[in-house]
mmCIF file of C-alpha atoms in Angstrom:
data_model
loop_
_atom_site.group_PDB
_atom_site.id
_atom_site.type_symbol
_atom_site.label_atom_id
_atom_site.label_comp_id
_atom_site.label_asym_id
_atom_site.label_seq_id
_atom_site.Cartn_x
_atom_site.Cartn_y
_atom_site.Cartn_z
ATOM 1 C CA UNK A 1 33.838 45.043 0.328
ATOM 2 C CA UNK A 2 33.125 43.256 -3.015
ATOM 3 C CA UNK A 3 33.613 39.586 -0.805
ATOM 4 C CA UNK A 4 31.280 40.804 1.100
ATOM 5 C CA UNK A 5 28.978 41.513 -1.855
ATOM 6 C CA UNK A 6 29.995 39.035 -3.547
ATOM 7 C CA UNK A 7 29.113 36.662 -0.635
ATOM 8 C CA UNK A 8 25.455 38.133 0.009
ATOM 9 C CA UNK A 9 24.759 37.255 -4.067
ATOM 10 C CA UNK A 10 25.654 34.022 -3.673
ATOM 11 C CA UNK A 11 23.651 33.554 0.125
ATOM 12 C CA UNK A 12 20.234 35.111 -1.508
ATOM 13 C CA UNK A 13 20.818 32.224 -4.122
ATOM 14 C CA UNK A 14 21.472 29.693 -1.882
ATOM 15 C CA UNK A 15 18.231 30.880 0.078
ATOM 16 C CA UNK A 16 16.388 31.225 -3.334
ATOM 17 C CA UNK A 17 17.254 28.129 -5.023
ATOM 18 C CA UNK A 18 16.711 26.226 -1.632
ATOM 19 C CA UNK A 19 13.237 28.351 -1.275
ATOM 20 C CA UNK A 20 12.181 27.207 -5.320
ATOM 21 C CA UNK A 21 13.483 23.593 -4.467
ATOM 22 C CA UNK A 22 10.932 23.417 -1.379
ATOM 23 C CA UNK A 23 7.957 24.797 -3.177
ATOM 24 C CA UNK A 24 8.742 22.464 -5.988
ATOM 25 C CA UNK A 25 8.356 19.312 -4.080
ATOM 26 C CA UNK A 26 5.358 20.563 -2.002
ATOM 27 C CA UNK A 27 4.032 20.787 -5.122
ATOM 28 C CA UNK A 28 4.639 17.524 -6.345
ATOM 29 C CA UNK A 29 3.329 15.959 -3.271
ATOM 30 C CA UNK A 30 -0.136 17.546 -3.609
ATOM 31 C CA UNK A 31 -0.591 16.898 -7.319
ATOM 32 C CA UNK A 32 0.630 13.005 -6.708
ATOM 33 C CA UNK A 33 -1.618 12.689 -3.664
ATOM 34 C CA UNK A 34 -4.740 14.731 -5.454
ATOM 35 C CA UNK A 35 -4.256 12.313 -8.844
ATOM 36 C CA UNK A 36 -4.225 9.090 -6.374
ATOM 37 C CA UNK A 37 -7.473 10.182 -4.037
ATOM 38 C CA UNK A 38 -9.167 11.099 -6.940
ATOM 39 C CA UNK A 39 -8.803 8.277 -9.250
ATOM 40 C CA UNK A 40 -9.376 5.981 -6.388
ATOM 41 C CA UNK A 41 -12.270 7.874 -4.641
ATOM 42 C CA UNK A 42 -14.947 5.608 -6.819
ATOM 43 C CA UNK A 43 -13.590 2.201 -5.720
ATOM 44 C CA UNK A 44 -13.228 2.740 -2.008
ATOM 45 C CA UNK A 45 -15.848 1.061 0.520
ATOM 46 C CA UNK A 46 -16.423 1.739 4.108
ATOM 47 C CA UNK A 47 -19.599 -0.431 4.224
ATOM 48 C CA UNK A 48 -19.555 -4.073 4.074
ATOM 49 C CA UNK A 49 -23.382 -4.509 2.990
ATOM 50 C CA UNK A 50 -22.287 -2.138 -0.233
ATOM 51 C CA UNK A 51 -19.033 -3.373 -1.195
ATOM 52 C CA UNK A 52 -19.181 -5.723 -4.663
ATOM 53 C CA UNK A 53 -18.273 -9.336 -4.327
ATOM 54 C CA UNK A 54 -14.936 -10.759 -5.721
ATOM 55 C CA UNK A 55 -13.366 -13.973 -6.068
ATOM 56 C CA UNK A 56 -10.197 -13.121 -4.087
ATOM 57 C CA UNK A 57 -9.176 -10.442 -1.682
ATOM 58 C CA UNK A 58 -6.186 -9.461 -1.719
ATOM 59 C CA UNK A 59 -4.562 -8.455 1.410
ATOM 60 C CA UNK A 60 -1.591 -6.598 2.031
ATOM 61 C CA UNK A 61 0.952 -7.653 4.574
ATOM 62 C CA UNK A 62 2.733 -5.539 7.864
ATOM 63 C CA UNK A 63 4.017 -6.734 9.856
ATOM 64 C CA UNK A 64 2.219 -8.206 13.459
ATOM 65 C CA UNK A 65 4.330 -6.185 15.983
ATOM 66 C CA UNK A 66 5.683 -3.094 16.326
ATOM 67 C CA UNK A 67 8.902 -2.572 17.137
ATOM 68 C CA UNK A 68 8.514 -1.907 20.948
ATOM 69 C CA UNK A 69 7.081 -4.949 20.658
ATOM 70 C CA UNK A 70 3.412 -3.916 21.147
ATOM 71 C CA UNK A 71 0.697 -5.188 18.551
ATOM 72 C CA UNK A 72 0.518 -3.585 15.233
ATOM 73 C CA UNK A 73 -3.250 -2.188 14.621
ATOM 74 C CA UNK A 74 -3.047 -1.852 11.085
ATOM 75 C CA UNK A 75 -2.156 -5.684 11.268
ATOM 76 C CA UNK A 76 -5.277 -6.384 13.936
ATOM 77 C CA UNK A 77 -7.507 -3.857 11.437
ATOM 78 C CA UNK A 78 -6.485 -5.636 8.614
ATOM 79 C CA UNK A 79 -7.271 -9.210 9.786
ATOM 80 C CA UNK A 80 -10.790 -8.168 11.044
ATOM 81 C CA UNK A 81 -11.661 -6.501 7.833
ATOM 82 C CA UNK A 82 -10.870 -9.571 5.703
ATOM 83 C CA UNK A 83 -13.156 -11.714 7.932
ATOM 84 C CA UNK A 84 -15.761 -9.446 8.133
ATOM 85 C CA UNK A 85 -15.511 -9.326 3.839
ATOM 86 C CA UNK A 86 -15.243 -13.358 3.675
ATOM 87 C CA UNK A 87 -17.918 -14.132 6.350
ATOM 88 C CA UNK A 88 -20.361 -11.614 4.672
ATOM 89 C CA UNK A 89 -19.396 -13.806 1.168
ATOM 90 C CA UNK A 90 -18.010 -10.377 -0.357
ATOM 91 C CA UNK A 91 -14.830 -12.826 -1.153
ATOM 92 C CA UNK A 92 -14.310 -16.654 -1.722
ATOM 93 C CA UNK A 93 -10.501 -16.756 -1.033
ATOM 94 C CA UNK A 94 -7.657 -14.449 0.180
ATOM 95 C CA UNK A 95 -4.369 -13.933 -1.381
ATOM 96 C CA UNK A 96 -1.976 -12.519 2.056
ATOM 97 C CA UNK A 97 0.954 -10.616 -0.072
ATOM 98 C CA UNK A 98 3.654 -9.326 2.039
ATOM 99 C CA UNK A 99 7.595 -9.736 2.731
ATOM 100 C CA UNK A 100 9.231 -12.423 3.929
ATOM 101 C CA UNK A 101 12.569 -11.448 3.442
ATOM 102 C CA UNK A 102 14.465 -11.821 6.329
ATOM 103 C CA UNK A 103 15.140 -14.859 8.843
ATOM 104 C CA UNK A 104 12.429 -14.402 11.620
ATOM 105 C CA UNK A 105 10.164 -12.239 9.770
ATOM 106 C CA UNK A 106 7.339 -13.462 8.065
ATOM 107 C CA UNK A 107 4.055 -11.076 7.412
ATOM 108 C CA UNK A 108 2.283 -13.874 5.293
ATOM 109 C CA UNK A 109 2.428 -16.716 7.304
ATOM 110 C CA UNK A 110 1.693 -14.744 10.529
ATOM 111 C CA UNK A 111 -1.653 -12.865 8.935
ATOM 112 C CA UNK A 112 -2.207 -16.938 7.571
ATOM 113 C CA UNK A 113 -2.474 -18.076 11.286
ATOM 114 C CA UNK A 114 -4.407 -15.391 12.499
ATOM 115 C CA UNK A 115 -6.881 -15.951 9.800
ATOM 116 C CA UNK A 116 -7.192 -19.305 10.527
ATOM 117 C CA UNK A 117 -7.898 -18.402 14.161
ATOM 118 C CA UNK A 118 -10.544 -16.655 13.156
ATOM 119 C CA UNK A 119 -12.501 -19.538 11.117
ATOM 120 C CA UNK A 120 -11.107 -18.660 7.199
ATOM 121 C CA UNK A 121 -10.427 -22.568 6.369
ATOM 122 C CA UNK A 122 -6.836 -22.951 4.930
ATOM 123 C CA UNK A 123 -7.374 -24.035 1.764
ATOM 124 C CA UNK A 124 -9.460 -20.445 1.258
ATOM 125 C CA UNK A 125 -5.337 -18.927 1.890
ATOM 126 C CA UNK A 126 -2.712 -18.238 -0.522
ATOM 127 C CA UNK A 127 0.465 -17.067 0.457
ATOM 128 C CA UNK A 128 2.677 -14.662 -1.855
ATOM 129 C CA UNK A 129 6.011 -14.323 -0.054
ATOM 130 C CA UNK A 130 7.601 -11.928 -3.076
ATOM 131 C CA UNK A 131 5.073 -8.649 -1.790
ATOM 132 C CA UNK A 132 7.836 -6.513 -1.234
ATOM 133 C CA UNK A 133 6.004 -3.717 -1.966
ATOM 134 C CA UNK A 134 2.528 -2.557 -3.163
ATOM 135 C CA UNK A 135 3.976 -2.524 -6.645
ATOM 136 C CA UNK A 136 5.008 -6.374 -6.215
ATOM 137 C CA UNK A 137 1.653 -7.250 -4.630
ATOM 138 C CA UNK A 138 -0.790 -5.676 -6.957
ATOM 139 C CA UNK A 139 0.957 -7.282 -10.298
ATOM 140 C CA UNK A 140 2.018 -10.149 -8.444
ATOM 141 C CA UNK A 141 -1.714 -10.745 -7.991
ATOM 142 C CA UNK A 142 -2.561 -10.681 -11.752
ATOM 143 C CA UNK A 143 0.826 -12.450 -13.313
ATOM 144 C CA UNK A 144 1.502 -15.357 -10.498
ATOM 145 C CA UNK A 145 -1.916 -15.666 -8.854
ATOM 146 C CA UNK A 146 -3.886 -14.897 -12.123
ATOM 147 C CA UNK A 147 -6.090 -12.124 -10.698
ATOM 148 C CA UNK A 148 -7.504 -9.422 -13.226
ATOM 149 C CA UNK A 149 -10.496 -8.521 -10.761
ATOM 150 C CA UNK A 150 -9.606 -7.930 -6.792
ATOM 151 C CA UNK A 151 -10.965 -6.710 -3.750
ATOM 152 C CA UNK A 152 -7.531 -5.010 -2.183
ATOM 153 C CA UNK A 153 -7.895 -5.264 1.932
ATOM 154 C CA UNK A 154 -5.592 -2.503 3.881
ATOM 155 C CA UNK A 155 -6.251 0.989 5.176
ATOM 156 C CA UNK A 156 -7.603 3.745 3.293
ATOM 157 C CA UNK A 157 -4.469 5.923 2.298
ATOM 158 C CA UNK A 158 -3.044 1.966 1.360
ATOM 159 C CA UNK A 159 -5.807 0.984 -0.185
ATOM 160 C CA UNK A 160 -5.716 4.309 -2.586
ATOM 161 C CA UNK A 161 -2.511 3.706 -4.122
ATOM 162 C CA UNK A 162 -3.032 0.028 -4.250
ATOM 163 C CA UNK A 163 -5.944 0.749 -6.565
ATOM 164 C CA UNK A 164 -4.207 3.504 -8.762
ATOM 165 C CA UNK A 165 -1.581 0.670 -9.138
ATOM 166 C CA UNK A 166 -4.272 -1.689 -10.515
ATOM 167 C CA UNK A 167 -5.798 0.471 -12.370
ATOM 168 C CA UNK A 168 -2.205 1.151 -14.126
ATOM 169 C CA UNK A 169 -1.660 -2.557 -14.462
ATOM 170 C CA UNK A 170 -4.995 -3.656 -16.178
ATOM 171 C CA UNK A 171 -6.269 -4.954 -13.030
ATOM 172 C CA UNK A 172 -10.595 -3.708 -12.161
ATOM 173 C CA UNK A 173 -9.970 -3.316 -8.161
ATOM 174 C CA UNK A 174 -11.847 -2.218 -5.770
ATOM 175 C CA UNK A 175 -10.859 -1.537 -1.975
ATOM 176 C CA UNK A 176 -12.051 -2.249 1.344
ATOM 177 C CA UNK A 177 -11.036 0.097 4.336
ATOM 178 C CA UNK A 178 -9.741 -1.509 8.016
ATOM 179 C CA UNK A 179 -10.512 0.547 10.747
ATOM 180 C CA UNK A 180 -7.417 3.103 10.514
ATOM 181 C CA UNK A 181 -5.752 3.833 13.729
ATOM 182 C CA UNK A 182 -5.278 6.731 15.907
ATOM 183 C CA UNK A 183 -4.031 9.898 14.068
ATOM 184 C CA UNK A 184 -0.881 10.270 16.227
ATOM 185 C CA UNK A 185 0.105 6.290 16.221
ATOM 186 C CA UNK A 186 -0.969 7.065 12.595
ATOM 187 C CA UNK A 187 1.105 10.154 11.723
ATOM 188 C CA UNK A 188 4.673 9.053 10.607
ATOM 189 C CA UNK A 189 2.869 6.069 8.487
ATOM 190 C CA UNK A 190 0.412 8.853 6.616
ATOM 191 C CA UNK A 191 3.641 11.371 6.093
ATOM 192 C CA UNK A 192 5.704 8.186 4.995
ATOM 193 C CA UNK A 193 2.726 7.622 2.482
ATOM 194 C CA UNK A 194 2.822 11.176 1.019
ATOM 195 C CA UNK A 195 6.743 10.203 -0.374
ATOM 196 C CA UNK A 196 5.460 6.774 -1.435
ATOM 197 C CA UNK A 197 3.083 8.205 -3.872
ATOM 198 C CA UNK A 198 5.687 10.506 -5.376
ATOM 199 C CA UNK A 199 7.564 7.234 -5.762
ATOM 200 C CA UNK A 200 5.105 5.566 -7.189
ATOM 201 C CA UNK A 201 4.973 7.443 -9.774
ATOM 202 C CA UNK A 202 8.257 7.540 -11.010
ATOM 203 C CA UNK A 203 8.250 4.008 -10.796
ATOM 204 C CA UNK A 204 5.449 4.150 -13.408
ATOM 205 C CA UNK A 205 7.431 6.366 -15.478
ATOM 206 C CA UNK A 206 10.004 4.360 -15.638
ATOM 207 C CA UNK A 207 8.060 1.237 -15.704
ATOM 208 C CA UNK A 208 9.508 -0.528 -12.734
ATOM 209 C CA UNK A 209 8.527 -4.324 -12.577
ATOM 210 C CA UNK A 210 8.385 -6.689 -9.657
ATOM 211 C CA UNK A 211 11.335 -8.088 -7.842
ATOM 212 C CA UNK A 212 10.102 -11.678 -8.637
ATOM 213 C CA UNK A 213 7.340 -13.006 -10.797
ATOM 214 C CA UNK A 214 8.013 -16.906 -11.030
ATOM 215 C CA UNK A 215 5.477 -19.589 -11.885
ATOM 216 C CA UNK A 216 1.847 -18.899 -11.951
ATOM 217 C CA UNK A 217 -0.351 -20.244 -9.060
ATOM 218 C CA UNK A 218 -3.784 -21.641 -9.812
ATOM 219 C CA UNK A 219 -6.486 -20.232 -7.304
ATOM 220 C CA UNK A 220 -9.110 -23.111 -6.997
ATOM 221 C CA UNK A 221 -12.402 -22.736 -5.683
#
């Protein structure tokens, strides 16, 4: 009898403490994803004809296929927005940040080429191969390319944190918003984001710093 008592304590703790636990990180999910919408919420631009003009966009890599081997949207989205922004003279030149990490893979020089395709001249490209991740791109962008005012190009929830980076870095940033893609292609991506912004901030807190910074690169006219 007292097992048995004994072992229905310890379940309602296991059931409480796992209950606590869950509301816990709801909770940090909302306030991280509140504090990033709402600082960004000023900088973000839908409209072309509205958006400020910068020297450089900066645009954020991803890959060109999916894995089933299908084109990538967000890629497509991404590429259209940055001509739209450079042909309207909203930007002069593009920094492409992305990975390039593996043999095979190569987000910069594939968003390069498909720039070029589309009449952006390539001595208006630079390429940062060390964008690992939005952290690395954002101060990559002020420390190596010498950056303190950008126009960030990706989709709205990227664009968001992008710009609470920057604004955490000493970098004035504005965004411009691709077209987004369907909400269920979309879905894992947005509930991936949701964790990224909790990480995010503990890599503030803790003041995480780029995989690679290296030597600075002069962006010319």
């Amino acid at each position: 009898m007292k097992k048995l008592i004994k072992s229905s304590k310890w379940a309602r703790r296991i059931k409480w403490s796992i209950l606590t636990g869950t509301i816990l990180i709801f909770a940090v999910i909302v306030c991280a994803n509140y504090a990033v919408r709402h600082t960004a919420k000023a900088f973000i631009y839908q409209n072309i004809d509205s958006i400020p003009q910068n020297k450089a966009g900066l645009l954020l890599g991803t890959s060109k296929l999916l894995r089933s081997g299908l084109p990538n949207q967000y890629f497509q989205n991404r590429i259209q927005a940055t001509v739209d922004l450079y042909k309207a003279g909203k930007i002069e030149v593009v920094v492409i940040s992305g990975d390039n990490s593996r043999k095979g893979y190569n987000e910069p020089e594939d968003m390069k080429s498909e720039l070029m395709l589309r009449g952006i001249p390539e001595d208006k490209i630079y390429l940062d191969y060390a964008g690992f991740r939005t952290l690395d791109s954002v101060v990559r962008a002020k420390e190596v390319f010498g950056q303190s005012r950008l126009t960030i190009i990706s989709q709205r929830f990227h664009n968001e944190r992008a710009i609470y980076l920057a604004e955490k870095n000493g970098i004035n940033a504005i965004g411009y918003n691709a077209k987004d893609v369907n909400a269920y292609s979309g879905l894992k991506t947005n509930i991936r984001e949701l964790f990224a912004r909790v990480k995010m901030f503990i890599d503030l807190a803790i003041n995480k710093q780029p995989h690679f910074l290296g030597d600075k690169i002069i962006i010319g006219k």
